[in-house]
Coordinates of C-alpha atoms and ligand atoms in Angstrom, one line a residue:
Chain O
M2 CA -0.4 0.4 0.8
D3 CA 1.6 3.3 -1.5
A4 CA 1.0 5.4 2.2
D5 CA 1.6 9.1 1.1
L6 CA -1.7 9.2 -1.1
R7 CA -4.0 8.2 2.2
A8 CA -5.9 12.5 3.0
P9 CA -5.1 12.4 7.3
R10 CA -7.5 14.5 8.7
I11 CA -8.4 15.6 12.2
A12 CA -11.5 13.7 13.6
S13 CA -14.3 14.8 14.8
K14 CA -14.0 14.6 18.0
A15 CA -10.5 16.9 18.4
S16 CA -10.4 20.6 17.5
L17 CA -8.3 22.8 16.3
R18 CA -7.1 26.0 17.5
W19 CA -6.2 28.9 18.6
D20 CA -5.7 29.3 22.2
A21 CA -5.5 33.1 23.1
V22 CA -4.5 33.1 25.9
R23 CA -1.2 31.3 26.1
Q24 CA -0.9 33.0 22.3
K25 CA -0.7 29.5 21.4
P26 CA -2.0 26.6 18.0
I27 CA -3.7 23.8 20.6
L28 CA -5.9 20.3 19.5
L29 CA -7.7 20.1 21.4
Y30 CA -9.5 16.5 22.1
P31 CA -11.5 15.0 24.9
E32 CA -9.0 13.2 27.7
G33 CA -6.8 16.6 26.9
V34 CA -4.6 19.0 24.8
L35 CA -1.9 19.4 22.8
I36 CA 0.4 22.3 23.1
L37 CA 1.8 23.0 19.2
N38 CA 4.7 24.0 18.0
P39 CA 4.6 26.3 14.7
S40 CA 5.7 23.0 12.3
A41 CA 3.1 21.0 14.2
E42 CA 0.5 23.0 13.6
A43 CA 1.1 23.5 9.9
I44 CA 1.7 20.3 9.4
L45 CA -2.3 19.1 11.7
S46 CA -3.7 23.3 9.0
L47 CA -3.1 20.8 5.5
C48 CA -4.0 18.0 6.8
D49 CA -7.5 18.7 5.1
G50 CA -8.8 15.5 4.0
R51 CA -7.8 16.5 0.8
R52 CA -4.1 16.5 0.7
P53 CA -1.9 13.4 0.3
V54 CA 0.7 13.1 2.9
S55 CA 3.5 13.2 -0.3
E56 CA 1.6 17.0 -1.2
I57 CA 1.6 18.3 2.2
V58 CA 5.4 17.3 2.1
S59 CA 6.1 19.2 -0.6
E60 CA 4.1 22.3 0.0
L61 CA 5.7 22.1 3.6
A62 CA 9.5 21.9 1.6
S63 CA 8.2 25.1 -0.5
R64 CA 7.0 26.6 2.4
Y65 CA 9.9 26.7 4.4
G66 CA 13.0 23.9 3.0
G67 CA 14.9 22.3 3.5
D68 CA 15.6 17.7 2.9
P69 CA 12.3 16.5 1.5
V70 CA 13.0 12.8 2.5
A71 CA 13.9 14.2 6.5
L72 CA 11.1 16.3 5.9
E73 CA 9.1 13.5 5.1
T74 CA 10.0 11.0 7.6
D75 CA 9.5 13.6 11.0
V76 CA 5.6 14.5 9.6
W77 CA 5.2 10.8 9.9
N78 CA 6.0 10.2 12.4
F79 CA 4.1 13.4 14.0
L80 CA 1.0 12.3 11.7
Q81 CA 1.6 8.3 13.2
E82 CA 1.8 10.1 16.8
L83 CA -1.7 10.9 15.6
L84 CA -3.4 8.6 14.1
D85 CA -2.7 5.8 17.7
R86 CA -4.7 7.9 19.6
G87 CA -7.7 8.1 17.0
L88 CA -7.0 12.2 16.5
L89 CA -6.0 12.2 13.4
L90 CA -7.7 9.4 10.4
C91 CA -6.4 8.4 8.0
P92 CA -8.6 6.8 4.6
D93 CA -7.4 4.7 3.2
P94 CA -8.0 6.1 -0.6
K95 CA -8.7 2.1 -2.7
E96 CA -10.6 1.7 -0.4
K97 CA -13.9 3.7 -1.4
Chain D
M11 CA -19.2 10.0 38.4
P12 CA -15.9 11.4 39.2
S13 CA -13.1 9.1 39.4
T14 CA -10.3 9.6 38.1
H15 CA -11.2 11.1 35.0
A16 CA -9.8 14.7 36.0
A17 CA -6.2 12.7 37.7
S18 CA -6.2 11.4 33.7
T19 CA -6.4 14.1 31.9
R20 CA -3.3 14.4 30.6
L21 CA -1.1 18.2 29.5
E22 CA 0.7 16.6 26.4
K23 CA 3.8 19.3 26.4
D24 CA 6.6 16.8 25.0
A25 CA 3.3 16.7 21.6
G26 CA 3.8 19.9 21.6
K27 CA 6.9 20.1 22.1
Q28 CA 6.5 23.3 24.1
P29 CA 7.5 22.2 27.3
R30 CA 7.6 25.1 29.5
A31 CA 3.8 25.5 28.1
L32 CA 3.1 23.9 32.0
D33 CA 4.7 26.6 32.8
L34 CA 3.0 30.0 31.6
G35 CA 0.5 30.2 34.5
F36 CA -2.6 29.2 33.7
P37 CA -4.6 25.8 34.2
F38 CA -5.8 23.7 30.9
S39 CA -8.7 21.7 33.0
L40 CA -12.0 22.7 35.1
L41 CA -13.4 19.7 37.0
C42 CA -17.3 21.0 37.5
E43 CA -19.2 19.1 39.7
V44 CA -22.1 20.5 39.1
T45 CA -24.2 18.6 42.5
F46 CA -23.0 15.8 44.3
R47 CA -26.0 13.8 44.6
C48 CA -26.3 10.9 43.0
P49 CA -28.4 7.6 42.5
L50 CA -25.3 5.2 42.6
Q51 CA -23.9 4.8 45.4
C52 CA -20.6 3.0 45.1
P53 CA -18.3 2.9 48.0
Y54 CA -14.5 4.6 46.4
C55 CA -16.4 7.5 44.7
S56 CA -14.1 10.7 44.8
N57 CA -17.0 12.9 46.3
P58 CA -15.7 13.6 49.9
L59 CA -17.1 11.8 53.2
G60 CA -18.4 14.8 53.5
F61 CA -20.5 15.7 50.6
A62 CA -24.3 15.5 53.2
H63 CA -23.6 18.4 54.5
A64 CA -22.7 19.8 50.7
L65 CA -26.3 18.6 49.5
R66 CA -28.1 21.3 49.9
D67 CA -26.6 25.1 48.4
E68 CA -25.8 23.4 45.0
L69 CA -24.8 26.7 43.0
D70 CA -27.5 28.2 40.5
T71 CA -27.3 28.3 36.2
A72 CA -26.2 31.9 36.4
E73 CA -23.0 30.7 38.7
W74 CA -21.8 27.7 36.1
I75 CA -22.6 29.8 33.4
R76 CA -19.8 33.0 34.8
V77 CA -17.8 30.2 36.1
L78 CA -17.9 28.5 32.9
E79 CA -16.7 32.4 31.6
E80 CA -14.2 33.3 33.6
A81 CA -12.3 30.2 33.7
A82 CA -12.4 30.6 30.1
G83 CA -11.0 34.3 30.9
L84 CA -8.3 32.2 32.9
G85 CA -7.6 30.1 30.5
V86 CA -9.1 26.7 30.6
L87 CA -9.8 24.7 27.8
Q88 CA -11.1 22.1 28.7
A89 CA -14.2 21.5 31.2
H90 CA -15.6 18.5 33.1
F91 CA -19.0 18.1 33.7
S92 CA -19.3 15.2 36.7
G93 CA -20.9 14.7 40.2
G94 CA -22.4 13.7 41.9
E95 CA -24.9 12.5 38.7
P96 CA -24.5 15.7 36.6
L97 CA -27.3 14.8 34.5
L98 CA -29.6 15.5 37.9
R99 CA -29.0 19.1 36.5
K100 CA -32.1 20.2 34.7
D101 CA -29.5 22.9 33.1
L102 CA -27.0 20.7 32.5
P103 CA -27.1 21.4 28.2
E104 CA -27.4 25.3 28.9
M105 CA -24.2 25.0 30.8
I106 CA -22.6 22.7 28.4
A107 CA -24.4 24.8 25.3
A108 CA -22.1 27.7 27.8
A109 CA -18.6 26.7 28.1
H110 CA -19.0 25.7 23.5
R111 CA -19.8 29.4 23.6
F112 CA -17.4 30.1 25.3
G113 CA -15.1 27.8 23.8
L114 CA -13.8 25.0 26.0
Y115 CA -14.3 21.3 25.8
A116 CA -17.4 20.1 27.2
N117 CA -16.5 16.6 28.4
L118 CA -19.6 15.2 30.8
S119 CA -18.2 12.0 33.6
T120 CA -22.4 9.7 33.6
G121 CA -23.4 6.8 35.5
G122 CA -25.8 7.2 32.7
T123 CA -28.5 4.9 34.6
L124 CA -31.0 9.1 34.1
L125 CA -29.4 9.0 30.5
T126 CA -32.5 8.8 27.1
S127 CA -32.3 9.6 23.7
D128 CA -33.2 12.5 23.9
L129 CA -31.5 14.2 26.1
A130 CA -28.3 12.6 24.3
H131 CA -28.6 14.5 21.0
R132 CA -29.3 17.7 23.5
L133 CA -26.4 17.3 25.3
K134 CA -25.0 16.2 21.5
E135 CA -26.0 19.7 19.6
A136 CA -25.8 21.9 23.1
G137 CA -21.9 20.8 21.7
L138 CA -20.9 17.9 23.9
G139 CA -17.8 15.6 23.3
G140 CA -16.8 13.3 25.2
F141 CA -19.7 10.7 27.1
Q142 CA -18.2 9.3 29.3
L143 CA -19.7 6.3 31.4
S144 CA -18.6 4.4 34.2
I145 CA -19.3 1.1 34.7
Q146 CA -18.7 -1.2 37.8
D147 CA -18.0 -4.0 36.8
S148 CA -18.3 -6.9 33.3
R149 CA -21.4 -9.2 35.0
P150 CA -25.3 -7.5 36.4
E151 CA -25.5 -8.9 39.1
S152 CA -21.7 -7.5 40.7
A153 CA -22.0 -4.6 39.1
E154 CA -25.5 -4.0 41.0
W155 CA -23.7 -4.2 44.3
A156 CA -21.0 -2.3 43.6
A157 CA -22.9 0.3 42.8
G158 CA -25.9 -0.3 45.0
M159 CA -28.9 0.4 43.1
R160 CA -30.7 -2.6 40.7
G161 CA -31.5 -2.7 37.7
S162 CA -28.4 0.3 37.0
F163 CA -26.1 -2.3 34.9
A164 CA -28.8 -2.6 31.8
K165 CA -29.4 1.2 31.9
K166 CA -25.7 1.6 31.0
G167 CA -25.6 -0.5 28.1
E168 CA -29.0 1.4 27.2
A169 CA -26.9 4.5 28.0
A170 CA -23.9 4.2 25.4
R171 CA -25.9 2.7 22.9
M172 CA -28.0 6.1 23.5
A173 CA -25.3 8.0 23.4
R174 CA -22.7 6.2 20.4
D175 CA -26.2 6.8 17.9
A176 CA -26.1 10.8 19.0
G177 CA -23.3 11.0 18.0
L178 CA -21.0 11.6 21.2
T179 CA -17.5 9.8 21.7
L180 CA -17.2 7.1 24.2
G181 CA -16.0 6.3 26.7
I182 CA -16.0 4.5 29.4
N183 CA -14.4 4.7 33.1
V184 CA -14.1 1.5 35.6
V185 CA -12.8 1.7 38.9
L186 CA -10.6 -0.6 38.8
H187 CA -10.5 -2.7 42.8
R188 CA -10.2 -5.9 45.0
Q189 CA -13.7 -7.2 43.9
N190 CA -13.7 -6.7 40.1
L191 CA -10.1 -7.0 39.2
D192 CA -10.1 -10.6 38.5
R193 CA -12.6 -9.9 35.4
I194 CA -10.3 -8.1 33.7
E195 CA -10.9 -9.8 30.5
E196 CA -14.6 -9.5 30.7
I197 CA -14.7 -5.6 31.8
I198 CA -12.6 -5.1 28.4
A199 CA -15.0 -6.8 25.9
L200 CA -17.4 -5.1 27.7
A201 CA -15.7 -2.0 27.1
E202 CA -15.7 -3.1 23.3
S203 CA -19.1 -4.6 23.0
W204 CA -21.1 -1.4 24.0
G205 CA -18.6 0.3 21.4
A206 CA -16.3 2.7 23.8
E207 CA -13.3 4.6 21.7
R208 CA -11.3 4.3 25.5
L209 CA -11.9 2.6 28.5
E210 CA -10.0 4.2 31.3
L211 CA -9.3 1.6 34.3
A212 CA -8.1 3.3 37.6
N213 CA -7.2 1.7 39.9
S214 CA -9.0 3.4 43.0
Q215 CA -6.8 5.8 44.6
Y216 CA -7.6 5.4 48.4
N217 CA -8.8 9.4 49.4
G218 CA -12.4 9.7 50.9
W219 CA -14.6 7.0 50.6
A220 CA -11.2 4.3 49.1
L221 CA -9.7 4.9 52.1
H222 CA -13.0 5.0 54.0
N223 CA -13.7 1.6 52.4
R224 CA -10.3 0.6 51.8
R225 CA -9.8 -2.7 53.7
W226 CA -12.3 -4.0 51.4
L227 CA -10.8 -2.3 47.9
L228 CA -7.3 -2.4 48.1
P229 CA -6.0 -6.0 45.7
T230 CA -3.6 -7.8 46.1
R231 CA 0.1 -7.4 44.4
A232 CA -0.5 -10.1 42.3
Q233 CA -3.7 -9.4 41.2
V234 CA -2.5 -5.9 40.2
E235 CA -0.1 -8.2 38.3
R236 CA -1.4 -10.2 36.3
A237 CA -4.9 -7.4 36.1
S238 CA -1.4 -5.7 34.7
E239 CA 0.0 -7.3 32.2
V240 CA -4.0 -8.2 31.0
A241 CA -4.4 -4.7 29.6
S242 CA -0.9 -4.0 28.2
L243 CA -2.3 -7.7 25.8
A244 CA -5.6 -5.8 25.2
Q245 CA -3.7 -2.0 24.8
E246 CA -1.7 -4.3 22.1
R247 CA -5.2 -6.1 20.2
L248 CA -7.1 -3.6 20.2
R249 CA -4.4 -0.7 18.8
G250 CA -6.5 1.6 17.1
K251 CA -10.0 0.5 17.7
M252 CA -10.6 1.3 21.6
E253 CA -8.1 2.6 23.2
I254 CA -7.4 1.3 26.6
L255 CA -5.6 3.2 29.2
F256 CA -4.8 1.9 32.7
V257 CA -3.7 3.7 36.1
I258 CA -1.0 1.5 38.5
P259 CA -2.8 2.1 41.9
D260 CA -0.2 3.9 43.7
Y261 CA 0.2 2.0 47.2
Y262 CA 1.5 -0.9 44.0
A263 CA 4.4 2.0 42.8
A264 CA 7.4 3.0 43.8
Y265 CA 6.5 7.0 43.3
P266 CA 3.5 8.4 44.2
K267 CA 2.1 10.0 40.6
A268 CA 2.4 13.5 39.8
C269 CA -1.3 14.3 41.4
L270 CA -2.5 16.5 38.2
H271 CA 0.2 17.9 37.7
G272 CA 1.4 19.3 40.5
W273 CA -0.9 21.5 42.9
G274 CA -1.9 24.7 41.2
R275 CA -0.3 24.2 38.1
A276 CA -2.5 23.2 35.5
F277 CA -5.8 21.6 37.1
L278 CA -9.0 22.9 39.3
T279 CA -12.1 21.6 40.4
V280 CA -15.2 23.9 41.3
S281 CA -18.1 22.0 43.6
A282 CA -21.7 22.1 43.8
D283 CA -21.5 24.6 46.3
G284 CA -18.7 26.5 44.6
M285 CA -16.0 25.7 46.5
V286 CA -13.0 25.6 44.4
L287 CA -10.7 23.0 45.1
P288 CA -7.0 22.6 43.8
C289 CA -8.0 18.5 43.8
Q290 CA -11.2 17.3 44.0
A291 CA -10.3 15.0 46.8
A292 CA -8.7 18.4 48.2
R293 CA -11.1 19.7 50.1
E294 CA -9.8 16.6 52.8
I295 CA -7.8 18.7 53.4
T296 CA -8.8 20.5 56.8
S297 CA -6.5 22.9 57.7
L298 CA -6.4 24.5 54.5
S299 CA -9.9 26.7 53.7
F300 CA -11.1 26.7 49.9
P301 CA -12.0 29.7 48.4
N302 CA -15.6 29.8 47.1
V303 CA -16.4 30.9 43.0
R304 CA -19.3 33.0 44.8
E305 CA -16.7 35.0 47.1
E306 CA -14.5 35.5 44.8
N307 CA -13.6 35.6 40.9
L308 CA -11.3 32.5 39.8
R309 CA -8.6 34.5 39.0
D310 CA -8.0 35.7 42.1
I311 CA -8.8 32.3 43.9
W312 CA -5.7 30.5 41.1
F313 CA -3.0 33.3 41.0
H314 CA -4.1 34.4 44.9
S315 CA -5.9 32.6 47.7
A316 CA -3.3 31.1 50.3
A317 CA -4.7 27.4 49.1
F318 CA -4.1 27.7 46.1
R319 CA -0.2 29.2 46.2
R320 CA 0.4 26.5 49.5
F321 CA 1.8 23.7 47.4
R322 CA 2.9 24.7 44.2
G323 CA 5.7 24.6 43.0
T324 CA 8.3 23.2 43.9
D325 CA 9.8 25.1 47.1
W326 CA 7.0 24.9 50.2
L327 CA 9.0 20.7 49.4
P328 CA 10.1 18.9 52.1
E329 CA 13.2 16.3 52.5
P330 CA 13.4 13.3 51.4
C331 CA 11.4 15.6 48.5
Q332 CA 13.3 18.5 48.6
S333 CA 17.6 16.9 47.8
C334 CA 15.0 14.0 45.3
P335 CA 15.5 14.3 41.7
R336 CA 12.5 13.2 40.9
K337 CA 10.2 16.5 42.5
E338 CA 9.3 17.8 39.1
I339 CA 8.0 14.6 38.3
D340 CA 5.8 14.1 40.9
F341 CA 5.9 17.6 42.7
G342 CA 6.4 15.3 46.2
G343 CA 2.7 13.0 45.4
C344 CA -0.5 14.1 46.3
R345 CA -1.5 16.0 48.9
C346 CA -4.3 15.1 50.2
Q347 CA -3.2 11.0 50.6
A348 CA -0.1 13.9 52.4
F349 CA -2.7 14.7 54.8
L350 CA -5.3 11.5 55.4
L351 CA -2.6 9.4 56.4
T352 CA 0.2 11.4 58.0
G353 CA -1.6 14.1 59.3
D354 CA 0.2 16.9 57.5
A355 CA -0.8 18.0 53.7
G356 CA 2.5 19.1 53.6
A357 CA 4.6 15.8 53.9
T358 CA 6.2 13.2 51.3
D359 CA 3.3 11.1 49.9
P360 CA 3.7 8.0 52.2
A361 CA 3.1 6.0 48.1
C362 CA 7.3 7.7 48.2
L363 CA 9.0 4.2 48.8
L364 CA 12.0 7.6 50.3
S365 CA 9.2 8.4 52.8
P366 CA 9.3 8.6 56.6
H367 CA 5.6 6.9 56.9
H368 CA 6.2 4.6 54.0
H369 CA 4.9 1.5 56.7
R370 CA 1.8 3.3 56.9
I371 CA 2.0 1.5 52.5
E372 CA 3.3 -0.9 53.5
E373 CA 1.4 -2.2 56.7
A374 CA -2.2 -1.8 54.0
L375 CA -1.1 -3.8 51.7
A376 CA 0.1 -6.8 54.0
E377 CA -3.2 -6.6 55.6
A378 CA -4.4 -7.0 51.6
E379 CA -3.0 -10.5 51.6
T380 CA -5.1 -12.0 54.8
R381 CA -8.3 -13.2 53.6
E382 CA -11.1 -11.9 56.0
T383 CA -14.5 -10.3 55.8
V384 CA -13.9 -6.5 56.4
S385 CA -17.1 -4.0 56.5
W386 CA -17.2 -1.5 54.4
S387 CA -20.0 1.7 53.3
Y388 CA -22.2 3.1 50.5
R389 CA -21.7 6.3 49.2
N390 CA -24.8 8.0 50.2
P391 CA -26.2 10.6 52.3
T392 CA -26.3 9.1 55.4
E393 CA -23.0 7.1 55.7
S394 CA -21.2 10.3 55.0
K395 CA -23.6 11.7 57.8
R396 CA -22.0 9.4 60.4
L397 CA -18.5 9.5 59.4
S398 CA -18.0 12.8 58.9
G399 CA -17.2 15.0 62.1
V400 CA -16.2 11.4 63.4
P401 CA -12.4 9.9 62.3
C402 CA -12.1 8.9 59.7
H403 CA -10.0 5.5 59.4
P404 CA -10.1 2.2 57.4
S405 CA -10.5 0.0 60.4
A406 CA -13.4 2.1 61.6
P407 CA -16.8 -0.3 61.5
S408 CA -19.5 0.5 59.3
R409 CA -23.0 -0.5 59.7
A410 CA -23.6 -1.6 56.0
E411 CA -24.5 -3.9 55.5
P412 CA -23.1 -5.8 52.6
E413 CA -24.3 -8.3 50.5
P414 CA -23.4 -12.2 50.1
T415 CA -20.3 -11.9 47.1
P416 CA -21.8 -12.9 44.5
Ligands
SF4_519 S1 -21.7 7.0 43.8 FE1 -20.7 6.0 42.2 S2 -21.2 6.7 40.0 FE2 -21.9 8.8 41.7 S3 -20.8 10.3 41.7 FE3 -19.5 8.4 43.4 S4 -18.3 7.1 42.7 FE4 -20.6 8.4 41.0
SF4_520 S1 11.0 11.9 48.0 FE1 9.5 13.0 47.4 S2 10.0 13.4 45.1 FE2 11.3 12.0 44.9 S3 9.9 10.0 44.6 FE3 10.2 10.0 46.2 S4 7.6 11.7 46.6 FE4 9.0 11.7 45.0

């Protein structure tokens, strides 16, 4: 399976927001909250359920530069953590 | 149903890669104990032993809405509605809608017996996010025996279904103890079949009612070890399907838990009668006096009240904590447990191996290895009145007659 064709989106139980008190982006979900750093926010705001991971990576690479291969690993590590916890959904396009 | 959900709310500073975020000083999470009334009588209830004295003076709708607004302004991101049984409050949808309007993520902890399909939909429309259902055990007889309410088991099953049908995210919460720990496989299977996305297996925390009933609740070491193996295998097996959280009982751990990420650091509780507490169990610390939202606003309470400042940070810590490298991890453990077991809320948590009072824990554990018939109390207003005021000791006899083990 070519994982990069899958287009992740934020699960309905989680929400990406701006915390006005702390002046930071956050991801809120039933059991807690993630306080995001700028790169985590950039990744999550691209997870709209339409862009495949490969496109997210190239978008980030064009915005911030850097080695796309290393970037892809970082993005996947971050996404996988959220996928494991059900905060992100990543349907397999072949199942559609 | 208030159990350990507040303690298990994780603030994942690492994943957010902003390790200092916690130190900005604003609270993240508010526990709203909207009522102490409850149709169930769980003997490990996390409400204070003396809850019966605070049954009347409940904050009204407008007061709660003001509390939620003040909390949001103070940086709170999550509002957990709990009790007692929060569904007893007719204005619950209104309060949840207010939380939602103020940008708070609203969660509900309920025993579920009072849920209707209509109410589930109204809660969802009001903006409720997480729906956390407490269950007592995997089988109707033993579950209803622990809850002290006949017919409750089937009603909980119905509640799970109604919550999911309304589109709510279902979590199931079970307090584990000596009487149900051996059925942990069945409990996991039940949560799966009821469609939970998350199962919280929380070993009883021995404050309040659970301390009073400790002899009846405290498991043997073999029980805990076996259960934790079962839980970790199930975690693997159900990865991506149902998240399982297993909270190790601190009596069986070498070091205490970082209770609520530190006193007055991330969490606050507003009780049914408006009392504001750093932790829901803190009302039992009679050496401190706690502020009330009826007299002060939440911001002043959080930043300036003596009770919240008393154990904030690590400067107040006694030895052996002061020179211990773990002090930034666990902040010397639970203040409520320290008070209840040593009489000094500022002592090292006796659950810690290094505490000079650790023998109190060891004695309880040694007792747990023996078999004997013990008496225990249901959590209800009559017992509450009888037990509060008199010093609480786990070996004090109780008048509540236990039914035979099913
Ligand atoms: S008696 Fe049981 S259901 Fe009721 S508040 Fe206490 S723990 Fe929750
Ligand atoms: S001595 Fe204090 S800081 Fe060290 S592990 Fe024990 S409770 Fe924690």
